[in-house]
XYZ file of C-alpha atoms in Angstrom:
350
model
C -42.907 -35.865 -31.711
C -40.384 -35.504 -34.525
C -37.371 -33.213 -34.673
C -37.652 -29.496 -35.286
C -38.261 -28.723 -39.015
C -34.814 -27.123 -39.344
C -33.138 -30.188 -37.862
C -35.220 -32.495 -40.046
C -34.229 -30.517 -43.159
C -30.500 -30.729 -42.544
C -30.662 -34.396 -41.614
C -32.581 -35.221 -44.777
C -30.028 -33.354 -46.893
C -27.159 -35.270 -45.282
C -28.973 -38.609 -45.518
C -29.389 -38.160 -49.267
C -25.713 -37.394 -49.752
C -24.618 -40.369 -47.645
C -26.790 -42.646 -49.787
C -25.007 -41.206 -52.835
C -21.617 -41.908 -51.246
C -22.566 -45.524 -50.599
C -23.781 -45.866 -54.179
C -20.499 -44.493 -55.512
C -18.550 -46.926 -53.333
C -20.128 -49.873 -55.108
C -19.644 -50.559 -58.796
C -22.135 -52.351 -61.031
C -20.881 -55.750 -59.882
C -21.496 -54.962 -56.230
C -17.827 -54.843 -55.241
C -16.169 -51.913 -53.457
C -15.051 -49.213 -55.880
C -14.011 -46.406 -53.567
C -10.936 -45.786 -51.371
C -9.176 -48.899 -50.125
C -10.019 -49.892 -46.576
C -9.462 -52.901 -44.366
C -11.725 -55.869 -44.984
C -14.882 -55.559 -42.932
C -14.263 -51.947 -41.913
C -16.884 -49.272 -42.414
C -16.421 -46.439 -44.924
C -15.390 -43.112 -43.418
C -17.002 -39.751 -44.234
C -15.430 -36.565 -42.873
C -17.009 -33.187 -42.238
C -14.947 -30.028 -42.708
C -15.936 -27.974 -39.677
C -14.917 -24.403 -38.887
C -17.151 -24.168 -35.828
C -19.583 -21.829 -37.607
C -23.316 -22.469 -37.737
C -23.316 -24.065 -41.206
C -20.576 -26.583 -40.514
C -21.726 -27.336 -36.957
C -25.216 -28.106 -38.257
C -23.593 -30.341 -40.863
C -21.441 -32.090 -38.260
C -24.423 -32.811 -36.030
C -26.468 -34.184 -38.931
C -23.585 -36.393 -40.066
C -23.106 -37.726 -36.528
C -26.819 -38.584 -36.381
C -27.272 -40.114 -39.840
C -23.987 -41.924 -40.535
C -24.277 -44.755 -37.949
C -27.735 -45.683 -39.252
C -26.206 -46.300 -42.691
C -23.124 -48.191 -41.555
C -20.772 -45.241 -42.087
C -18.075 -43.940 -39.758
C -18.288 -40.169 -39.227
C -15.206 -38.043 -38.547
C -14.291 -34.387 -38.598
C -11.470 -32.081 -39.658
C -10.988 -28.449 -38.685
C -8.370 -26.329 -40.429
C -6.401 -23.722 -38.498
C -5.437 -21.062 -41.039
C -3.351 -19.164 -38.500
C -4.771 -15.836 -39.699
C -6.069 -14.597 -36.338
C -4.609 -14.456 -32.829
C -5.657 -17.510 -30.854
C -6.670 -19.474 -33.929
C -5.011 -22.593 -32.500
C -7.167 -22.365 -29.365
C -10.261 -21.888 -31.527
C -9.365 -24.999 -33.545
C -8.873 -27.000 -30.325
C -12.323 -25.885 -29.175
C -13.880 -27.057 -32.450
C -12.189 -30.435 -31.984
C -13.775 -30.663 -28.535
C -17.208 -29.859 -29.964
C -16.902 -32.457 -32.722
C -15.714 -35.054 -30.216
C -18.770 -34.287 -28.092
C -20.898 -35.170 -31.126
C -19.122 -38.568 -31.095
C -17.325 -38.008 -34.360
C -14.214 -40.182 -34.682
C -11.550 -39.565 -35.905
C -11.381 -35.851 -35.225
C -8.361 -33.717 -36.119
C -7.143 -30.135 -36.245
C -4.759 -29.368 -39.109
C -2.651 -26.199 -39.168
C -1.774 -24.654 -42.532
C 0.314 -21.782 -43.797
C -1.644 -19.458 -46.079
C 0.273 -18.017 -49.031
C -0.455 -14.910 -51.070
C -1.209 -16.182 -54.576
C -4.572 -15.021 -55.897
C -5.367 -12.809 -52.906
C -6.154 -13.686 -49.266
C -9.465 -15.454 -49.883
C -8.161 -17.640 -52.723
C -4.936 -18.416 -50.864
C -6.833 -19.487 -47.746
C -9.125 -21.665 -49.853
C -6.183 -23.377 -51.566
C -4.465 -24.044 -48.230
C -7.705 -25.398 -46.767
C -8.368 -27.799 -49.620
C -4.753 -28.950 -49.500
C -5.135 -29.835 -45.827
C -8.481 -31.562 -46.381
C -7.043 -33.561 -49.279
C -4.091 -34.688 -47.192
C -6.318 -35.736 -44.298
C -8.780 -37.554 -46.557
C -5.962 -39.472 -48.275
C -4.251 -40.355 -45.005
C -7.446 -41.496 -43.289
C -8.881 -43.237 -46.354
C -12.073 -41.146 -46.341
C -14.727 -41.911 -48.937
C -15.936 -38.293 -48.957
C -15.595 -34.902 -47.274
C -18.751 -32.910 -46.546
C -18.695 -29.111 -46.877
C -21.229 -26.751 -45.312
C -21.847 -24.357 -48.212
C -25.468 -23.199 -48.200
C -27.872 -21.805 -50.791
C -26.824 -18.313 -49.659
C -23.175 -19.128 -50.384
C -24.240 -20.342 -53.819
C -26.051 -17.065 -54.538
C -22.970 -15.089 -53.517
C -20.775 -17.207 -55.792
C -23.052 -16.584 -58.784
C -23.046 -12.827 -58.169
C -19.255 -12.763 -57.848
C -18.932 -14.569 -61.172
C -21.368 -12.161 -62.788
C -19.508 -9.114 -61.463
C -16.201 -10.435 -62.800
C -17.613 -10.956 -66.282
C -17.010 -14.693 -66.070
C -18.506 -17.303 -68.357
C -21.374 -19.684 -67.816
C -19.227 -22.180 -65.876
C -18.538 -19.545 -63.243
C -22.216 -18.598 -63.115
C -23.035 -22.232 -62.378
C -21.588 -21.728 -58.904
C -20.453 -24.601 -56.712
C -21.306 -28.160 -57.737
C -22.928 -30.576 -55.317
C -20.065 -32.997 -55.988
C -16.512 -32.021 -56.909
C -12.867 -32.902 -56.525
C -11.655 -29.568 -55.223
C -9.479 -27.018 -57.081
C -6.821 -29.507 -58.245
C -7.413 -31.616 -61.348
C -5.590 -34.626 -59.890
C -7.931 -35.028 -56.933
C -10.730 -37.569 -56.916
C -13.632 -36.061 -58.795
C -16.280 -37.070 -56.240
C -14.472 -36.360 -52.976
C -16.245 -33.172 -51.878
C -20.004 -33.142 -51.229
C -22.149 -30.107 -50.467
C -25.432 -31.310 -48.908
C -26.710 -27.829 -48.017
C -26.803 -26.128 -51.438
C -30.610 -26.252 -51.246
C -30.671 -25.233 -47.558
C -30.610 -21.581 -46.556
C -28.208 -20.200 -43.983
C -30.962 -19.380 -41.486
C -32.146 -23.000 -41.428
C -28.651 -24.186 -40.511
C -28.379 -21.563 -37.762
C -31.845 -22.468 -36.443
C -30.865 -26.149 -36.328
C -27.873 -25.272 -34.158
C -29.985 -23.131 -31.853
C -32.684 -25.740 -31.200
C -30.011 -28.406 -30.556
C -28.071 -26.047 -28.243
C -24.974 -26.399 -30.413
C -22.411 -23.671 -29.695
C -21.250 -21.860 -32.824
C -18.450 -19.446 -33.653
C -18.966 -16.463 -35.929
C -15.750 -15.822 -37.858
C -14.990 -12.072 -37.766
C -13.679 -12.340 -41.334
C -17.278 -12.961 -42.413
C -18.228 -9.407 -41.426
C -14.938 -7.735 -42.362
C -15.584 -5.295 -45.256
C -12.001 -5.833 -46.427
C -13.188 -9.098 -47.989
C -15.219 -9.008 -51.195
C -17.567 -11.827 -50.212
C -18.243 -10.176 -46.854
C -19.255 -6.898 -48.553
C -21.482 -8.798 -50.941
C -23.127 -10.702 -48.081
C -23.840 -7.722 -45.855
C -24.286 -4.932 -48.393
C -24.778 -6.254 -51.930
C -27.404 -8.961 -51.448
C -29.502 -6.947 -48.960
C -29.514 -4.045 -51.444
C -30.675 -6.373 -54.227
C -33.457 -7.760 -52.067
C -34.523 -4.258 -51.127
C -34.676 -3.246 -54.789
C -36.101 -6.464 -56.261
C -37.938 -8.028 -53.361
C -37.460 -11.312 -51.535
C -36.489 -14.384 -53.484
C -33.207 -13.133 -54.957
C -31.159 -15.860 -53.252
C -33.484 -18.604 -54.465
C -33.465 -17.186 -58.002
C -29.671 -17.030 -58.086
C -29.452 -20.625 -56.875
C -31.794 -21.679 -59.706
C -29.612 -19.741 -62.137
C -26.617 -21.710 -60.908
C -28.299 -25.044 -61.605
C -29.550 -24.006 -65.051
C -26.120 -22.639 -65.948
C -24.474 -25.843 -64.750
C -26.704 -27.967 -66.982
C -25.817 -25.811 -69.993
C -22.113 -25.741 -69.146
C -21.997 -29.527 -68.737
C -23.603 -30.001 -72.157
C -21.164 -27.591 -73.820
C -18.187 -29.227 -72.101
C -19.276 -32.626 -73.397
C -19.645 -31.180 -76.908
C -16.162 -29.645 -76.703
C -14.582 -32.906 -75.521
C -16.095 -34.697 -78.507
C -15.199 -31.925 -80.963
C -11.564 -31.723 -79.885
C -10.537 -34.941 -81.614
C -11.906 -33.642 -84.917
C -9.869 -30.412 -84.966
C -6.431 -32.002 -84.622
C -4.195 -33.149 -87.445
C -2.432 -36.510 -87.666
C 0.296 -35.239 -85.308
C -2.229 -34.054 -82.713
C -1.818 -30.335 -83.458
C -4.827 -28.027 -83.423
C -5.885 -26.871 -86.899
C -6.967 -23.236 -86.976
C -9.393 -23.603 -89.885
C -11.281 -26.406 -88.160
C -11.319 -24.483 -84.885
C -12.748 -21.451 -86.691
C -15.658 -23.558 -87.938
C -16.769 -24.476 -84.395
C -19.410 -22.442 -82.523
C -17.585 -19.856 -80.349
C -18.721 -21.403 -77.035
C -17.434 -24.824 -78.093
C -14.201 -23.472 -79.604
C -13.296 -21.560 -76.445
C -13.815 -24.699 -74.390
C -11.548 -26.681 -76.702
C -8.901 -23.973 -76.332
C -9.227 -23.927 -72.550
C -8.843 -27.712 -72.391
C -5.708 -27.490 -74.526
C -4.186 -24.689 -72.430
C -4.829 -26.563 -69.167
C -3.398 -29.753 -70.688
C -0.248 -27.814 -71.575
C 0.290 -26.944 -67.896
C -1.653 -23.770 -67.183
C -3.341 -23.912 -63.735
C -7.113 -23.999 -64.211
C -7.683 -21.735 -61.212
C -5.480 -18.998 -62.694
C -6.927 -19.184 -66.184
C -9.606 -16.552 -66.805
C -11.959 -15.725 -69.658
C -9.697 -12.897 -70.860
C -6.831 -15.382 -71.346
C -8.937 -17.642 -73.530
C -10.260 -14.639 -75.466
C -6.680 -13.689 -76.356
C -5.972 -17.211 -77.590
C -9.253 -17.220 -79.485
C -8.161 -14.101 -81.392
C -5.322 -16.167 -82.856
C -8.104 -18.082 -84.600
C -10.731 -15.442 -85.318
C -8.670 -12.228 -85.556
C -5.349 -13.347 -86.965
C -3.172 -10.333 -87.881
C 0.256 -11.898 -87.497
C 0.400 -11.255 -83.745
C 3.077 -12.937 -81.673
C 2.918 -15.538 -78.928
C 0.508 -15.064 -76.021
C 1.817 -15.620 -72.500
C -0.536 -17.555 -70.230
C -0.453 -18.593 -66.543
C 1.937 -21.439 -65.743
C 4.562 -20.205 -68.265
C 2.415 -21.534 -71.106
C 2.640 -19.915 -74.543
C 0.136 -20.021 -77.393
C 1.053 -19.044 -80.927
C -0.108 -19.622 -84.467
C 2.322 -21.349 -86.809
C 1.489 -22.365 -90.357
C -2.222 -22.756 -89.817
C -1.700 -24.665 -86.589
C -2.157 -23.493 -83.006
C 0.843 -24.417 -80.882
C 0.322 -24.377 -77.108
C 3.248 -25.358 -74.887
C 5.173 -24.426 -71.778
C 8.057 -22.047 -72.379
């Protein structure tokens, strides 16, 4: 008799991602191409585990699948220090991961700042800790437990904020985290096609203890309100299938956004003069979606943090091209300024 369908589903999702990791670790010549590791040692894959149902299901599947593929499986839990007793909770998660025979297993404490609001600040601190641990341990990848439900919530949040198609594409299956300097294929999300209930069911049938973070039901947090009020209201009004439809929207949007990004990267070289400055007339001739991507790339390259750069910022810069009335310099995140000078667009840090 095989495993329960929920357990089989999560194991299959993890197995596929681990095969992808192994493929990425080998270049076309068959030699190792990933993080350096001692000769003869096995590659290490970490799971980021909060102790919740999604990440515990992920940890159990990684512990089961990794040894069969010649991969070491470890785990990291991040103590954000935002609740009383969070250190004890983190120690308990370490115990649970150790019981799954993950090794190495660590708890990392972080200090959460205030930039961007509590949710964004906690996310930045978490990724910083995961990056540090992955670098120190030489991990080939870090698995994250985001589910199809999380993806649907992300798409709705982007829609409500009036964001562009990149935001509507949600979370990618493979990414490098918020920072541009991090390895582009470090973070893997095996469960983006798995619903939250399947992950919870897998924990239940395996008798895995889980912890429900009270922040996930706290109406003070936008995502919590969306999860417990917004999505249920949409399903009541539109019928079942909203989550699946939003997840499909994310994938379709990602395909379109990737194509437009590639177009913009190619177009950028053709709109610069001999000194590398952006020419306004050539920018004006580009389709708006491509032009705005070229502008965003230039602003980020000048030092503006990508995570703090919103559509309204790029729209203001775009008006220097399409609605020029002699306006002055535009201030952007990261102390970056954009201004039009003699038919050229100058973007630099002040």
